[in-house]
CSV table of N, CA, C and O in Angstrom, one decimal:
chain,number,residue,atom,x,y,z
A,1,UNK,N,107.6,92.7,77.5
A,1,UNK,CA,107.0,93.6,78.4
A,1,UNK,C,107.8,94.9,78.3
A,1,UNK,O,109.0,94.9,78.3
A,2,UNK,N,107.1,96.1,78.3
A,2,UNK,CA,107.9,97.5,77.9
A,2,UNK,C,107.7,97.9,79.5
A,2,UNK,O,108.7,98.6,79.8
A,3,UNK,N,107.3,97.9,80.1
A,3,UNK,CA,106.9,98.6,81.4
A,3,UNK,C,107.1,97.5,82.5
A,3,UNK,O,107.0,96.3,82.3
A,4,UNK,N,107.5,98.1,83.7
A,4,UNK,CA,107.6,97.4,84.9
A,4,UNK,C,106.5,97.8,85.7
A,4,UNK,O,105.8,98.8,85.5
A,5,UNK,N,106.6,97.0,86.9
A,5,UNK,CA,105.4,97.1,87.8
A,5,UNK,C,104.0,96.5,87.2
A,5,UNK,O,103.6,96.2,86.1
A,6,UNK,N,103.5,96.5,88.3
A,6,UNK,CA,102.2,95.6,88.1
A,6,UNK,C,101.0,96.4,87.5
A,6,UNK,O,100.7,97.6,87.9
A,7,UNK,N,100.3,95.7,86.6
A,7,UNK,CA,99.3,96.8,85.7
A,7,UNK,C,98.0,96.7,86.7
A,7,UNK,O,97.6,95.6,87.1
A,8,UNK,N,97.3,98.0,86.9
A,8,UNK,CA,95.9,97.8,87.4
A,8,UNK,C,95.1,97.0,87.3
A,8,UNK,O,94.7,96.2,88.1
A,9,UNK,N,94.7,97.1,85.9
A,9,UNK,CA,93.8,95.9,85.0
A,9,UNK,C,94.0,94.4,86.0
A,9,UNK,O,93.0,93.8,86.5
A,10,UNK,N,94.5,94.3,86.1
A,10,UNK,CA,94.8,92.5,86.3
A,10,UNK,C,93.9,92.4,87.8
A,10,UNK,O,92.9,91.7,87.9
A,11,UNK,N,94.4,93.5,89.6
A,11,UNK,CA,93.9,93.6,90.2
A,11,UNK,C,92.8,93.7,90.2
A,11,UNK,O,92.1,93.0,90.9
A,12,UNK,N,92.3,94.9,89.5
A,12,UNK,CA,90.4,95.6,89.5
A,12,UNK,C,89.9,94.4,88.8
A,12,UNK,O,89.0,94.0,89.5
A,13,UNK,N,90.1,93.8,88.0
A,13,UNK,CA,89.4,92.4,87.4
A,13,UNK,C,88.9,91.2,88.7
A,13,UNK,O,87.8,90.9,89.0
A,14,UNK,N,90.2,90.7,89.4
A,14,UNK,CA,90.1,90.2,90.3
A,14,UNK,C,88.8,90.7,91.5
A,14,UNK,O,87.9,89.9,91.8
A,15,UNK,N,89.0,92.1,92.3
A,15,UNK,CA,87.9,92.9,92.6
A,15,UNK,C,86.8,92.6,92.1
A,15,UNK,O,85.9,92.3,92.8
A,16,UNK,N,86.6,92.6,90.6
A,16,UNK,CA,85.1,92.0,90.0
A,16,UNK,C,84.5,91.2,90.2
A,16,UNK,O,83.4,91.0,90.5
A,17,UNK,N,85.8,90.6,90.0
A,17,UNK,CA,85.0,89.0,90.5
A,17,UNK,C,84.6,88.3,91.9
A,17,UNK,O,83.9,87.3,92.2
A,18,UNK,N,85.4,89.3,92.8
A,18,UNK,CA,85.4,89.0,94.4
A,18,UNK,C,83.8,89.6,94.2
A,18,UNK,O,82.8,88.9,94.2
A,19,UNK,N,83.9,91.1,94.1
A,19,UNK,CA,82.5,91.5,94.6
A,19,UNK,C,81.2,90.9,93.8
A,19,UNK,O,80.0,91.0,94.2
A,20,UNK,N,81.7,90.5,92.8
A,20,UNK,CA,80.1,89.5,91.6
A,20,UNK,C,79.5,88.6,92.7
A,20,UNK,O,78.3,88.7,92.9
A,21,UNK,N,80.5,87.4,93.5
A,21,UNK,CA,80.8,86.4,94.3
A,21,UNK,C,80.1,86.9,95.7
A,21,UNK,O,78.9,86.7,96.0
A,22,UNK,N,81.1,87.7,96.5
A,22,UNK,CA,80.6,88.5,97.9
A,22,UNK,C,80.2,89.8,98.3
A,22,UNK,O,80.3,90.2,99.4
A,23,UNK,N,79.6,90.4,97.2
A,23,UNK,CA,79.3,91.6,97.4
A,23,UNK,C,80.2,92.7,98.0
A,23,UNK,O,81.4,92.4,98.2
A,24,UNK,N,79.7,93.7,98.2
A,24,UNK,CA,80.5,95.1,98.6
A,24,UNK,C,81.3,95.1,99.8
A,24,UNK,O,82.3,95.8,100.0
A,25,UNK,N,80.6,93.8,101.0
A,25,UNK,CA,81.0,93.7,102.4
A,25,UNK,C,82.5,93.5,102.3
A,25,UNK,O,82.5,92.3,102.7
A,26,UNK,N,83.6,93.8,102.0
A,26,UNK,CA,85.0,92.9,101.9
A,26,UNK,C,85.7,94.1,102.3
A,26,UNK,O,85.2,95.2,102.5
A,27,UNK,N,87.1,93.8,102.4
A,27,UNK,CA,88.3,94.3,102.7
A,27,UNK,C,89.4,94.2,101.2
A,27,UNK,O,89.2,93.4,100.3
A,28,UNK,N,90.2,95.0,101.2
A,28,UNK,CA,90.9,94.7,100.4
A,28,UNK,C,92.7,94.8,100.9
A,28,UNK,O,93.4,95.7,101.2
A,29,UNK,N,92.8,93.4,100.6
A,29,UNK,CA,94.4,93.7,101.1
A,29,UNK,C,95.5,93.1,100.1
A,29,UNK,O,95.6,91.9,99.9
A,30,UNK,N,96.5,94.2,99.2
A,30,UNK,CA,97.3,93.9,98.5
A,30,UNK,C,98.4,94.4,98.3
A,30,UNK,O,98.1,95.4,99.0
A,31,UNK,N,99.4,94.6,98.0
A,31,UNK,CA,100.3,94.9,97.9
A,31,UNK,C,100.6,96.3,97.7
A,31,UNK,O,101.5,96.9,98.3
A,32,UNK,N,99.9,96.8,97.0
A,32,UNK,CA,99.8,98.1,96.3
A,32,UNK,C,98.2,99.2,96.5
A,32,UNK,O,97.7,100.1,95.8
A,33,UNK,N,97.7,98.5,97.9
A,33,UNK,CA,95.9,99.1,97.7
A,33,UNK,C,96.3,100.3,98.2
A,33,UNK,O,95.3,100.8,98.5
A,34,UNK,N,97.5,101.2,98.6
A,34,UNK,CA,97.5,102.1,98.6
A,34,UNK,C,97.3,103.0,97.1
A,34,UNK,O,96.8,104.1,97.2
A,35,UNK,N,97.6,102.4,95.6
A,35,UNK,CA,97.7,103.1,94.8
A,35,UNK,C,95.8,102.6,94.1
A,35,UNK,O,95.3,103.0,93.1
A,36,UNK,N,95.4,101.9,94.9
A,36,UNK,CA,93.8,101.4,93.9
A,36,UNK,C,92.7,102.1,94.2
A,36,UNK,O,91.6,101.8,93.6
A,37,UNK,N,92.9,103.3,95.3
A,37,UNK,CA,92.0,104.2,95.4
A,37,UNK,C,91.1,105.1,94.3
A,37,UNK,O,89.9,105.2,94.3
A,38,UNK,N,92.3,105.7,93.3
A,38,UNK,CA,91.8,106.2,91.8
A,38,UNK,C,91.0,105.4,91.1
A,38,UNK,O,89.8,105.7,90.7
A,39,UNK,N,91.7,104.0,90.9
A,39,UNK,CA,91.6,103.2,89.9
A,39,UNK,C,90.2,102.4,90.2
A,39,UNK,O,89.6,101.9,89.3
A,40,UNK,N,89.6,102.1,91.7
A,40,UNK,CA,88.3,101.9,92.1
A,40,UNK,C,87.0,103.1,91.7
A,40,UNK,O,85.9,102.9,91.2
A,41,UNK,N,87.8,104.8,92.6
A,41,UNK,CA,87.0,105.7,91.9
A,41,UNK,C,86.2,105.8,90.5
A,41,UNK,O,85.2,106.3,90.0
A,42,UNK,N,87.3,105.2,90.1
A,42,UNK,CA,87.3,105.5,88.1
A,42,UNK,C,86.8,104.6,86.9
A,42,UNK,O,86.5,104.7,85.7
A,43,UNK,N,86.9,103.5,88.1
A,43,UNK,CA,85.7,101.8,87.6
A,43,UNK,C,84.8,102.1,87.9
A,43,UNK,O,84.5,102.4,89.0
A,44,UNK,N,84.1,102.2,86.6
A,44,UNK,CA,82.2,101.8,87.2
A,44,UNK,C,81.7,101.1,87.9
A,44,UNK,O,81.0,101.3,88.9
A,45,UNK,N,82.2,99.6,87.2
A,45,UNK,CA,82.0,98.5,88.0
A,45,UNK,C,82.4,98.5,90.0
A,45,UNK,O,81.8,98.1,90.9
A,46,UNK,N,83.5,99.0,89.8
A,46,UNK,CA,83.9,99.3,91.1
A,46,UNK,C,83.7,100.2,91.8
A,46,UNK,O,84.2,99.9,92.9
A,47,UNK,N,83.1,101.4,91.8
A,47,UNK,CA,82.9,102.7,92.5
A,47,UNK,C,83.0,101.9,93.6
A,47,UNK,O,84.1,101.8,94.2
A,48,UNK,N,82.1,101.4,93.8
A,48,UNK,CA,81.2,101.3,95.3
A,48,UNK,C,82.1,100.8,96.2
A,48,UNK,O,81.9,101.0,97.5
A,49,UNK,N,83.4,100.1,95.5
A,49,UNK,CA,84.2,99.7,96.8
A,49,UNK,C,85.9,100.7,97.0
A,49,UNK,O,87.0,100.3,97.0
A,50,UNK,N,85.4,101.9,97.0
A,50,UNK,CA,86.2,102.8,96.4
A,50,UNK,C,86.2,103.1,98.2
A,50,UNK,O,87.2,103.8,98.6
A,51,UNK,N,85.6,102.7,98.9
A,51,UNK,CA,85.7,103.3,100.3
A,51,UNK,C,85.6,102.0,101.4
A,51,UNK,O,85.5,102.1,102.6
A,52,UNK,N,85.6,100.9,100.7
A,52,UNK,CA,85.7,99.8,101.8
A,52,UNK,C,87.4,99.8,102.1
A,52,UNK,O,88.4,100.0,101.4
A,53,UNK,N,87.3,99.4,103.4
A,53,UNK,CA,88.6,98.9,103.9
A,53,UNK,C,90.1,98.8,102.9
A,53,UNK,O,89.5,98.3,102.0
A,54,UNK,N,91.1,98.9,102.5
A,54,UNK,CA,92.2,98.8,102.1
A,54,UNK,C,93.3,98.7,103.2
A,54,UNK,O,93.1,99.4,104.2
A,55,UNK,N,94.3,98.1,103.1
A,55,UNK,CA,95.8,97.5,103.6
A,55,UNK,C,96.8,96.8,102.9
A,55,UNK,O,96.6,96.0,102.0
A,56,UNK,N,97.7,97.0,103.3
A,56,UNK,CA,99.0,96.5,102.6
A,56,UNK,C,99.2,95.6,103.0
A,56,UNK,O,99.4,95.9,104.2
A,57,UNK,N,99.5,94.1,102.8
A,57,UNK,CA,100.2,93.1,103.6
A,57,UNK,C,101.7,93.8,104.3
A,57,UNK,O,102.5,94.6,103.9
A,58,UNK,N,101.5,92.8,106.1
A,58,UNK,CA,102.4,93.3,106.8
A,58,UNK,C,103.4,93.1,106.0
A,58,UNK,O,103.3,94.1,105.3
A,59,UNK,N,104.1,92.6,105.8
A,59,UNK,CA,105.5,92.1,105.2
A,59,UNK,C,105.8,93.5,104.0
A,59,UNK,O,106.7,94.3,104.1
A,60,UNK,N,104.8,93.5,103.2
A,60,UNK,CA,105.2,94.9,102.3
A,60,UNK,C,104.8,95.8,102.9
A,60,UNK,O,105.2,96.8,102.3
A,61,UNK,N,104.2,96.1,103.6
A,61,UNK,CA,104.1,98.1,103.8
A,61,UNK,C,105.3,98.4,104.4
A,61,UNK,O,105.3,99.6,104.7
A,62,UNK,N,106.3,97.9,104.8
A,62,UNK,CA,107.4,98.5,105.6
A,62,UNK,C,108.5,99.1,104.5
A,62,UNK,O,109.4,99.8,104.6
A,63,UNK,N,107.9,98.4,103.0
A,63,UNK,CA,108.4,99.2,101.7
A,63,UNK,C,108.1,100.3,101.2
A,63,UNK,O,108.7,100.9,100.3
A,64,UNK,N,107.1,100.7,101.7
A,64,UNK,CA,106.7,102.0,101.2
A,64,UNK,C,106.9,103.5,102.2
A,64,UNK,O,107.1,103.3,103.4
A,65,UNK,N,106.8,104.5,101.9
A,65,UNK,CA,107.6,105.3,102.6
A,65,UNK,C,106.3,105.5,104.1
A,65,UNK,O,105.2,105.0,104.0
A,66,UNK,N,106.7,106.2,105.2
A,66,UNK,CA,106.5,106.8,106.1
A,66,UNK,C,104.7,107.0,106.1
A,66,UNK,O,104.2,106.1,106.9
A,67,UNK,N,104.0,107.6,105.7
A,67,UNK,CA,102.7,108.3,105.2
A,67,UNK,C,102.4,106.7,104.7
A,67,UNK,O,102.3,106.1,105.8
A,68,UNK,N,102.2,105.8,103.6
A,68,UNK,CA,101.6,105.0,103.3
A,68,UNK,C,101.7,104.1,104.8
A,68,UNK,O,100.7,103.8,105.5
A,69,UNK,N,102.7,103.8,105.0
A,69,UNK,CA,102.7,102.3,106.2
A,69,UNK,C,101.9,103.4,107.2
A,69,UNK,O,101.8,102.4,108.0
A,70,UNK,N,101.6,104.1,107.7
A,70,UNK,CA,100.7,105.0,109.0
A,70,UNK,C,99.3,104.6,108.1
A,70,UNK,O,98.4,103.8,108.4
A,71,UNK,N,99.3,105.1,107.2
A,71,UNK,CA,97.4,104.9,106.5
A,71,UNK,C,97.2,103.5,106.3
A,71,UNK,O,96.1,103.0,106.6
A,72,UNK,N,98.3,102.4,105.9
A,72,UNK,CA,97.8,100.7,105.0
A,72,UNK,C,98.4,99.8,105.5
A,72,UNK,O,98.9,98.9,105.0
A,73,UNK,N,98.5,100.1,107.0
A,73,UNK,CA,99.3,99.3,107.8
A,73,UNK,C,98.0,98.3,108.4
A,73,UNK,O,97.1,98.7,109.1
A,74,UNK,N,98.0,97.1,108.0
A,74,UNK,CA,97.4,96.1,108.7
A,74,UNK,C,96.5,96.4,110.1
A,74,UNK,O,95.3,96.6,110.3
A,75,UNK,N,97.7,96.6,110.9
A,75,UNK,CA,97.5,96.7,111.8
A,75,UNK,C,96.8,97.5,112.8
A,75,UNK,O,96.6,97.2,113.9
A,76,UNK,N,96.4,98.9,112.1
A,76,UNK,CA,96.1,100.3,112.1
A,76,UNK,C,94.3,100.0,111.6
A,76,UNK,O,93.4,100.2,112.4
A,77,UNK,N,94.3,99.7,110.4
A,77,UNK,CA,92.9,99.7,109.3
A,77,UNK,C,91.6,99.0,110.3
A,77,UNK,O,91.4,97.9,110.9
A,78,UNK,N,90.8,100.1,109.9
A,78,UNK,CA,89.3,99.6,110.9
A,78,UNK,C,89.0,98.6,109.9
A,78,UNK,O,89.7,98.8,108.8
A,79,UNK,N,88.4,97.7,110.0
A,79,UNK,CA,88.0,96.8,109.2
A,79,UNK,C,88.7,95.4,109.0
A,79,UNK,O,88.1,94.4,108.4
A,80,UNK,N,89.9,95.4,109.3
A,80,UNK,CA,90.9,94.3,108.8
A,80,UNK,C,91.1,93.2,109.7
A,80,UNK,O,91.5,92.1,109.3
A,81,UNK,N,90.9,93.5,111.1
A,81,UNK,CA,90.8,92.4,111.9
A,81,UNK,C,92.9,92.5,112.2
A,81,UNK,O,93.7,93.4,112.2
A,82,UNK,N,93.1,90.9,112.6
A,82,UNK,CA,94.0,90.4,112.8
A,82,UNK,C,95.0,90.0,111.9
A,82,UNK,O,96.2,89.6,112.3
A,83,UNK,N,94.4,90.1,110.4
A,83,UNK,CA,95.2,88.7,109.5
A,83,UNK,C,96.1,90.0,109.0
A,83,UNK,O,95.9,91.2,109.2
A,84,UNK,N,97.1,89.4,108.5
A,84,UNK,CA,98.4,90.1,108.2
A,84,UNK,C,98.4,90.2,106.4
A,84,UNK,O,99.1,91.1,105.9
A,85,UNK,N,97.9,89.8,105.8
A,85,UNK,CA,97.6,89.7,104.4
A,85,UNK,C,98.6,89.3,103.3
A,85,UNK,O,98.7,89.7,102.2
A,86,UNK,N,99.4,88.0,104.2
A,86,UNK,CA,100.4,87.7,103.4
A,86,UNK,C,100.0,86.3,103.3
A,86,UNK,O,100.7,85.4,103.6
A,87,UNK,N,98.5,86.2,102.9
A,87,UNK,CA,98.4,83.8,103.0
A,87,UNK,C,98.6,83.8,101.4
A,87,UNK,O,98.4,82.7,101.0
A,88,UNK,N,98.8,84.9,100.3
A,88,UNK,CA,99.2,84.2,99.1
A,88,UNK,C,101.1,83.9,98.8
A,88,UNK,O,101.6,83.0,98.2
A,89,UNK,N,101.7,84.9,99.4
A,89,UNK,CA,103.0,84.2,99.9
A,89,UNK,C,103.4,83.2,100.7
A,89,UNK,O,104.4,82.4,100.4
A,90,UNK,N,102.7,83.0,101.8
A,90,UNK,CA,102.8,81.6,102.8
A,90,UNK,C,102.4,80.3,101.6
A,90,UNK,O,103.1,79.3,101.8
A,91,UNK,N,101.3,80.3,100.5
A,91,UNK,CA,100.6,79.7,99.9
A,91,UNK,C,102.1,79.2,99.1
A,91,UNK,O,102.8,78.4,99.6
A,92,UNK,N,102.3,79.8,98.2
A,92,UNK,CA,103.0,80.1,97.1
A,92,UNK,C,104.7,79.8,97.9
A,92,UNK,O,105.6,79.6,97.0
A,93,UNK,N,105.0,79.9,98.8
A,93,UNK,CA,106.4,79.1,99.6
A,93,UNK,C,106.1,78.0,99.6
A,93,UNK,O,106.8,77.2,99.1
A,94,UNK,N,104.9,77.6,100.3
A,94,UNK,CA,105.0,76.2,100.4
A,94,UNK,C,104.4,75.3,99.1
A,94,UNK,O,104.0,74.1,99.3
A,95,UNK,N,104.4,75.9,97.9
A,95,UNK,CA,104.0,74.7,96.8
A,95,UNK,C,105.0,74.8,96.3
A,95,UNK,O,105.2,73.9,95.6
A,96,UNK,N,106.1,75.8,96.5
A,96,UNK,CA,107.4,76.2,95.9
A,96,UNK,C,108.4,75.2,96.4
A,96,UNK,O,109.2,74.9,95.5
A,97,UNK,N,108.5,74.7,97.6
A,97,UNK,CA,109.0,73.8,98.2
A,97,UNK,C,108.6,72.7,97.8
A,97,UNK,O,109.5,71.8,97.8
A,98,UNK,N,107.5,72.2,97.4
A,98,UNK,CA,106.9,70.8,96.8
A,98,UNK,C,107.4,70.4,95.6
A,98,UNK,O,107.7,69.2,95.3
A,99,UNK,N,107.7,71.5,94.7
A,99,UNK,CA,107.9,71.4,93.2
A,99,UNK,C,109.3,71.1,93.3
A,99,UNK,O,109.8,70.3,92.6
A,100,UNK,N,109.9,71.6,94.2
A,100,UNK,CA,111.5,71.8,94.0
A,100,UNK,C,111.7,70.1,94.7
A,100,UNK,O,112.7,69.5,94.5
A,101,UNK,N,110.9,69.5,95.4
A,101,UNK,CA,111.5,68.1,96.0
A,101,UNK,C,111.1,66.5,94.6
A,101,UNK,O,111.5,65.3,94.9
């Protein structure tokens, strides 16, 4: 790997397939949907969800500066309800603990 950080490609794919599956109605909450705003604009495939809901899981938006956690704060975002957007970490601790016993 020459580059760090997580490549677009991988997320907006995922997106494809959510919206092939459940259509346009969704939320999106990830680690980084502050930076997938462009990268929805600029997908064909994706335009359309270039303005649905986005949030950062609670746990990471307190990593990003000032301005991002006020806009992708869970907690803030019309659309996102109550959930905090960390059930693939809660997921991924507890199979992590399985493997290791």
């Amino acid at each position: 790997m020459n580059t760090t950080g997580e490549k677009a490609d991988y997320p907006l794919s995922v997106l494809n397939q959510v919206k092939n599956t459940y259509g346009n109605n969704i939320a999106i909450l990830y680690d980084v949907a502050c930076k997938m705003g462009k990268g929805l604009k600029h997908t064909p495939q994706l335009s359309d969800l270039a303005n649905v809901p986005r949030a950062i899981g609670a746990f990471h938006v307190y990593g990003h500066d000032a301005p991002c956690q006020v806009a992708f704060n869970p907690k803030v975002v019309k659309g996102i309800g109550l959930v905090d957007g960390e059930d693939c970490e809660r997921y991924c601790n507890k199979s992590k603990k399985k493997c290791n016993n």
